[in-house]
Coordinates of C-alpha atoms and ligand atoms in Angstrom, one line a residue:
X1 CA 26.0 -22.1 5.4
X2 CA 25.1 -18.8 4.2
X3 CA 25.3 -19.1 -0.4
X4 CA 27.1 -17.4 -2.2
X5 CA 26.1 -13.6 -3.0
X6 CA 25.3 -14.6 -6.8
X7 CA 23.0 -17.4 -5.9
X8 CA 21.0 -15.4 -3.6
X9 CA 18.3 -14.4 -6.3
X10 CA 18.1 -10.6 -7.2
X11 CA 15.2 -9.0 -6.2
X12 CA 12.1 -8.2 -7.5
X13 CA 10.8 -4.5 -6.2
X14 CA 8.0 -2.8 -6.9
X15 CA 7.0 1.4 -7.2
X16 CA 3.7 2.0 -6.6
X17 CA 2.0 5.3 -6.7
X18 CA -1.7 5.9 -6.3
X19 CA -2.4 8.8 -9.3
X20 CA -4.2 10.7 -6.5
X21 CA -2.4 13.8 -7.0
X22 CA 1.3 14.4 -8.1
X23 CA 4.3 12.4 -7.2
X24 CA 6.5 14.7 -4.2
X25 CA 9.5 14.2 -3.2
X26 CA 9.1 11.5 -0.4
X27 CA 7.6 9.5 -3.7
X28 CA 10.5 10.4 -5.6
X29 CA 12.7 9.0 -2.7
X30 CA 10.6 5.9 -2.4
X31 CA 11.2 4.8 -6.1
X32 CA 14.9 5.8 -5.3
X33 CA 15.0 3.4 -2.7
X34 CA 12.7 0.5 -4.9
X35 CA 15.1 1.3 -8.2
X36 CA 18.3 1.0 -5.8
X37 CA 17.5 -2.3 -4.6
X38 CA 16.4 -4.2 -7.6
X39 CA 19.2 -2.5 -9.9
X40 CA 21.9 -0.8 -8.1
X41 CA 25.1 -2.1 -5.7
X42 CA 23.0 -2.4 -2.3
X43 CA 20.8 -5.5 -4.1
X44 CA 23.8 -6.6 -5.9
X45 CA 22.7 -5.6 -9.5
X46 CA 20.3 -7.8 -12.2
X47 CA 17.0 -7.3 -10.1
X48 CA 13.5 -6.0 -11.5
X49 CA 11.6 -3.5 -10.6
X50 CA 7.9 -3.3 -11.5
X51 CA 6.0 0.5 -11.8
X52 CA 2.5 -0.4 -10.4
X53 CA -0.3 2.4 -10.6
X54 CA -2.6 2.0 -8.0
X55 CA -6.0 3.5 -9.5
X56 CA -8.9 1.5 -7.8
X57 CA -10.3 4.2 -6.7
X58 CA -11.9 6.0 -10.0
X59 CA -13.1 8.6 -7.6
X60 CA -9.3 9.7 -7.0
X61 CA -7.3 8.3 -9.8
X62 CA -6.3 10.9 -12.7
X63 CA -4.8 10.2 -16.1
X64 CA -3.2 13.5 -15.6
X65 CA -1.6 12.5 -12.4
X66 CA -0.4 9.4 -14.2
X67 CA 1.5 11.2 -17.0
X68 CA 2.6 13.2 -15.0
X69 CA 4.6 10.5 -12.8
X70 CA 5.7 8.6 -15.8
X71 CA 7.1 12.4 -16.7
X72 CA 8.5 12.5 -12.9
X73 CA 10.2 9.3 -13.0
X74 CA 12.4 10.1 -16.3
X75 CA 12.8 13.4 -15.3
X76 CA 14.6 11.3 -12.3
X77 CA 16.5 8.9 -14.7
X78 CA 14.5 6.0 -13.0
X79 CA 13.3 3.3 -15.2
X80 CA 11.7 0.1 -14.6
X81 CA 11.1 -3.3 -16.2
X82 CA 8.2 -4.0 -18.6
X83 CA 5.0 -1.9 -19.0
X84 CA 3.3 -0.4 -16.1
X85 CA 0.7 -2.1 -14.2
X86 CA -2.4 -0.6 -13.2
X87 CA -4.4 -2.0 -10.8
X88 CA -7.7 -1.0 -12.5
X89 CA -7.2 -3.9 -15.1
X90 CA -7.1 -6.4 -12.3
X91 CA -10.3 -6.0 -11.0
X92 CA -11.2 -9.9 -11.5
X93 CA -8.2 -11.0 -9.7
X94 CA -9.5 -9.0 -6.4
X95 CA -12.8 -10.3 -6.9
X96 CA -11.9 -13.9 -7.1
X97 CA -9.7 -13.1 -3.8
X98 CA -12.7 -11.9 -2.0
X99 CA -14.5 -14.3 -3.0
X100 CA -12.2 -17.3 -1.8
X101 CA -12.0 -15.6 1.8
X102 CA -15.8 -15.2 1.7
X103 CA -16.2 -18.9 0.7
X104 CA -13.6 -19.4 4.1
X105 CA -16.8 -17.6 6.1
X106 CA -13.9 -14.8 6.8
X107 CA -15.4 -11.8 4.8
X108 CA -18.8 -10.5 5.7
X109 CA -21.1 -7.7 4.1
X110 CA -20.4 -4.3 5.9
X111 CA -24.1 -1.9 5.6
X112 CA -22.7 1.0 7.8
X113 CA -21.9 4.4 6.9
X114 CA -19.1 6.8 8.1
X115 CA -21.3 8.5 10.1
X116 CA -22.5 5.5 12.3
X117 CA -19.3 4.0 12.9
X118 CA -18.3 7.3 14.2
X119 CA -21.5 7.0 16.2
X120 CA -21.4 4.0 17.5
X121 CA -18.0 4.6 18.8
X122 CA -18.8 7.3 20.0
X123 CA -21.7 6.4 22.0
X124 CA -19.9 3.5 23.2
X125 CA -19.1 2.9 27.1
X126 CA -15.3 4.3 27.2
X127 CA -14.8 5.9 24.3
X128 CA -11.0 4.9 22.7
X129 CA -8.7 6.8 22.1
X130 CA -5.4 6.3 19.7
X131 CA -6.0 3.6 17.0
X132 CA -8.7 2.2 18.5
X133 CA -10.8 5.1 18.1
X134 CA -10.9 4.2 14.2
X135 CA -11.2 0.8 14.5
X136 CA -14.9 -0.3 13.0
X137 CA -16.4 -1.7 16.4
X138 CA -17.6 -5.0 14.3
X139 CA -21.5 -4.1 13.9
X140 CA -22.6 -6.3 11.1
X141 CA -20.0 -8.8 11.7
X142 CA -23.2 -10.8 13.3
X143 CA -25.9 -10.2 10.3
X144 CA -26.4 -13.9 9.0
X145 CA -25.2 -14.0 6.0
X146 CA -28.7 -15.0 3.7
X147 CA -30.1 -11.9 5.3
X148 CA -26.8 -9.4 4.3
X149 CA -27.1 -11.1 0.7
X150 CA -30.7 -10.0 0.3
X151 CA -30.0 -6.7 2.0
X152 CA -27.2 -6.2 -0.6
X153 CA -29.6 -6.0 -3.2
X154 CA -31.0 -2.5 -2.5
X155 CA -28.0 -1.2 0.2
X156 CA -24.9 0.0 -0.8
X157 CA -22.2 -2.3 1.5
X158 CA -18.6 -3.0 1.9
X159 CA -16.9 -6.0 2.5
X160 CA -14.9 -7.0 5.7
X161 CA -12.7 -9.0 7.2
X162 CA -13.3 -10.8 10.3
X163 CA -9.8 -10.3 11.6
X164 CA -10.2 -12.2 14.8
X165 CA -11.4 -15.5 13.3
X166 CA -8.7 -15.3 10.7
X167 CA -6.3 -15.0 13.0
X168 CA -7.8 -17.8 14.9
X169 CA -7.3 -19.9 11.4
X170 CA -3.8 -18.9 10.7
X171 CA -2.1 -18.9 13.9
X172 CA 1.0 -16.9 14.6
X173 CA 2.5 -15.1 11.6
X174 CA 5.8 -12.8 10.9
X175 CA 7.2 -11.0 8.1
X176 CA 11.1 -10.3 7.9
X177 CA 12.2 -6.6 7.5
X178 CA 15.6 -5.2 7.1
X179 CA 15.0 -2.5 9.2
X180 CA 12.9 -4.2 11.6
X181 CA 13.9 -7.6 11.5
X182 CA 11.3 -10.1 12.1
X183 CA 8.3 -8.7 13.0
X184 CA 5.4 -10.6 14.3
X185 CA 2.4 -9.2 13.2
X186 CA -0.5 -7.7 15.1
X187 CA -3.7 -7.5 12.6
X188 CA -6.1 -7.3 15.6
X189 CA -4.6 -3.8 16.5
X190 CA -6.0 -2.7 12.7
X191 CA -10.3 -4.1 13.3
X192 CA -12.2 -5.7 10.5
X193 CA -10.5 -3.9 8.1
X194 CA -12.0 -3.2 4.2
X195 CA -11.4 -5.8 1.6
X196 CA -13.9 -4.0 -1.0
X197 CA -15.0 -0.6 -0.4
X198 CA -18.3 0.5 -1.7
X199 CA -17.3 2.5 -4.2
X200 CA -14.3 0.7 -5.3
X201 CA -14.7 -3.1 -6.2
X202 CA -11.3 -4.1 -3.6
X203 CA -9.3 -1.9 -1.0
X204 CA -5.4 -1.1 -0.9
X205 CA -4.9 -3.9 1.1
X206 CA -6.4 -7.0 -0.7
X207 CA -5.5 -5.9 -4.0
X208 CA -1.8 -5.4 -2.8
X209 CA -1.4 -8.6 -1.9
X210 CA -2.8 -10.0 -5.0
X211 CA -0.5 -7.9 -6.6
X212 CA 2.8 -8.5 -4.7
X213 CA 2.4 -12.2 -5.4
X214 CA 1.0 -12.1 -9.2
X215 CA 4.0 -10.0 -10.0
X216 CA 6.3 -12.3 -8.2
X217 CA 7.5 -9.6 -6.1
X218 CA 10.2 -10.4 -3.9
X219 CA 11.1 -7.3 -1.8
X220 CA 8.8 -5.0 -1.0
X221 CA 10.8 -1.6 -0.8
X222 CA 8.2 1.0 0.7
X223 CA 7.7 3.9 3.8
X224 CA 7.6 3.4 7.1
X225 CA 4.5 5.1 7.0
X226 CA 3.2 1.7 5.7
X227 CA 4.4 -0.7 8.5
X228 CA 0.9 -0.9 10.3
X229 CA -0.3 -2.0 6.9
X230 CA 2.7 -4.7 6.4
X231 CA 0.4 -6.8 9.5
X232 CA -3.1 -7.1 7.9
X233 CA -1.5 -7.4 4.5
X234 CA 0.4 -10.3 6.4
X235 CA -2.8 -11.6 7.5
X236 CA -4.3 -12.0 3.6
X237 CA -1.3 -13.5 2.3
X238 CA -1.9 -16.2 4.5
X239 CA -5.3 -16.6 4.1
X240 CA -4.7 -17.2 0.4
X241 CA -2.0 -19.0 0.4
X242 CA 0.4 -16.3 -1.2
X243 CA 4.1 -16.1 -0.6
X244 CA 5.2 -12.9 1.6
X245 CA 7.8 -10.8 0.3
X246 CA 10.7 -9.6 2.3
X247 CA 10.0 -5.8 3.3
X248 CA 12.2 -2.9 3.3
X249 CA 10.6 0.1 5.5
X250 CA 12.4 3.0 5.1
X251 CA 12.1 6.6 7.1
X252 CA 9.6 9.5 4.9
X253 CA 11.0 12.5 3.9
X254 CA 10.0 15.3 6.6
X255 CA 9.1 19.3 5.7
X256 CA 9.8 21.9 6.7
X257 CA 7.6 22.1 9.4
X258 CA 8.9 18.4 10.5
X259 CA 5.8 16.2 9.3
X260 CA 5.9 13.8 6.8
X261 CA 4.9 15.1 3.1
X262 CA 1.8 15.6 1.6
X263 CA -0.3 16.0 -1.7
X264 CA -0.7 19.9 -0.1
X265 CA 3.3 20.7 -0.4
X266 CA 3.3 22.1 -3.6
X267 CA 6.9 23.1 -3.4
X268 CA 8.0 19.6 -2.9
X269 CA 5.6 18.2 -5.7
X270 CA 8.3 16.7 -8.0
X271 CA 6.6 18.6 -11.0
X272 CA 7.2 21.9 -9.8
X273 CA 10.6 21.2 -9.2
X274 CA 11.0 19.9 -12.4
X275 CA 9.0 22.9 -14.3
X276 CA 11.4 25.3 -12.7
X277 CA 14.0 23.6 -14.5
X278 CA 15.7 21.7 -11.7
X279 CA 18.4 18.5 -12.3
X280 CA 16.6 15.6 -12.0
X281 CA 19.2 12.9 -12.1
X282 CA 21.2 15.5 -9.8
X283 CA 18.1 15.4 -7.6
X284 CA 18.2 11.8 -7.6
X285 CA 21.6 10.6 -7.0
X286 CA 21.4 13.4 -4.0
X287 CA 18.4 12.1 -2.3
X288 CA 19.9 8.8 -3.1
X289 CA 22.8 9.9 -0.9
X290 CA 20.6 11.1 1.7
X291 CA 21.1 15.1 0.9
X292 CA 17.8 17.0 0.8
X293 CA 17.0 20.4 -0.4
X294 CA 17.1 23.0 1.9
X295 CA 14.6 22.5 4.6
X296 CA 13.8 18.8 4.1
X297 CA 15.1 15.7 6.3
X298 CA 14.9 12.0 6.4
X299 CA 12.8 11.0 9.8
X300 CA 10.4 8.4 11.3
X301 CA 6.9 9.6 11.1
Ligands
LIG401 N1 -0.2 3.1 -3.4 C1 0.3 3.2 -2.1 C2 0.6 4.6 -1.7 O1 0.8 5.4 -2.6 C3 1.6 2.5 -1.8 C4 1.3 1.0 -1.8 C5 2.5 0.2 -1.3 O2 3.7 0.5 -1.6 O3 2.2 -0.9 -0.8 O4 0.6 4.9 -0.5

């Protein structure tokens, strides 16, 4: 019997920006989308949503970019529940996650740079094409592990996954989304993916995870663009043991030109808009409705 709507839990969403560069307006859409389903009609009212800034990456991450989407986000009339979290504080809580799946023998050290993954792909007997032709061909997957630990000393390394014997631990998963339904995932299709980079101390996807369930979030509301990401992401919740979310993929906001936005549209950076004295809660309540400005449409990448 299905409950009734007010004992179905509201949910719990998240926004989460990296403060690479400013917010545009697919962002601006995204934290429509996130704000709509924890507080408006669609998730039935009295839901949370959570502003997370994604700033592992030092390299990348600007205070200036972060102002500058707490300014975007009132501009827009969007608020959200409790202070914002960054991920930069959470540093310990990746590292105790990589080291659980390294005590599981699932994580190994990773000594190879750009260049020779590119090389050894290259070089390799039918070159791929399509994903696979990024996919890290597994080279130090086999370095025994005493001998990557002293190596580590004196080489700069990442750390990876071993994708195929976690999958061979977990077994079948799926994650339910409401555009998608129930999707089984596919983590293979991804490689031994990055769970610490090494110039970051944990990648997008481990620290998301982390994240997701720390924060008790509940419904992940995010762009299609991140769907391949939904089945590796799948992968570490179970590996930890952490609760998976329900997803809500939504289409990206297309330019002009018909490709999905990016830190190089100026005109569609939310800031210039707003420095030229545009509505923001007009702006929002239209691309809430699904109306764009002039030029700009809602598609699948
Ligand atoms: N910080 C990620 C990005 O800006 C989004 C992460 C997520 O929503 O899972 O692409």
């Amino acid at each position: 019997m299905t409950p009734p709507a007010s004992a179905i839990p509201a949910p719990v969403t998240r926004f989460a920006p990296s403060p690479s560069g400013p917010l545009h307006l697919g962002h601006g859409y995204a934290a429509i989308m996130a704000h709509d389903a924890a507080y408006g009609d669609v998730g039935g009212g009295g839901g949370r949503m959570i502003l997370r800034i994604d700033d592992i990456d030092a390299a990348r991450s600007r205070r200036e970019h972060v102002a500058s989407i707490l300014a975007d986000l009132a501009w827009l009339g969007l608020d959200w529940d409790g202070d914002p979290v960054f991920q930069s504080h959470r540093l310990a809580r990746y590292d105790a996650a990589l080291g659980r799946l390294a005590a599981m023998g699932l994580a190994y050290r990773c000594f190879c740079t750009r260049a020779a993954i590119a090389a050894e792909i290259a070089a390799s007997a039918s070159a791929p094409h399509g994903p696979a032709a990024s996919r890290y061909p597994g080279t130090c997957r086999g370095i025994d592990p005493a001998a990557a630990a002293a190596r580590a000393a004196t080489e700069p390394h990442c750390w990876r996954l071993d994708v195929a014997a976690a999958v061979a631990r977990t077994g079948p998963l799926a994650w339910h989304d409401a555009a998608l339904g129930t999707v089984a995932a596919a983590p293979l299709a991804g490689g031994d993916i990055v769970l610490a980079r090494r110039d970051a101390p944990s990648s997008y996807h481990l620290a998301n995870v982390v994240d997701d369930a720390d924060l008790g979030i509940t419904l992940v509301v995010r762009g299609a663009d991140l769907v391949d990401a939904t089945h590796v992401q799948r992968l570490l919740q179970a590996l930890l043991d952490l609760p998976s979310p329900r997803y809500a993929h939504h289409p990206l906001v297309l330019g002009p030109d018909g490709r999905r936005l990016a830190k190089r549209d100026r005109a569609a950076a939310l800031a210039a808009l707003r420095d030229a004295g545009g509505d923001g809660p007009r702006l929002a309540a239209d691309l809430h409705a699904g109306r764009f400005p002039a030029g700009y449409s809602l598609g699948n990448p």
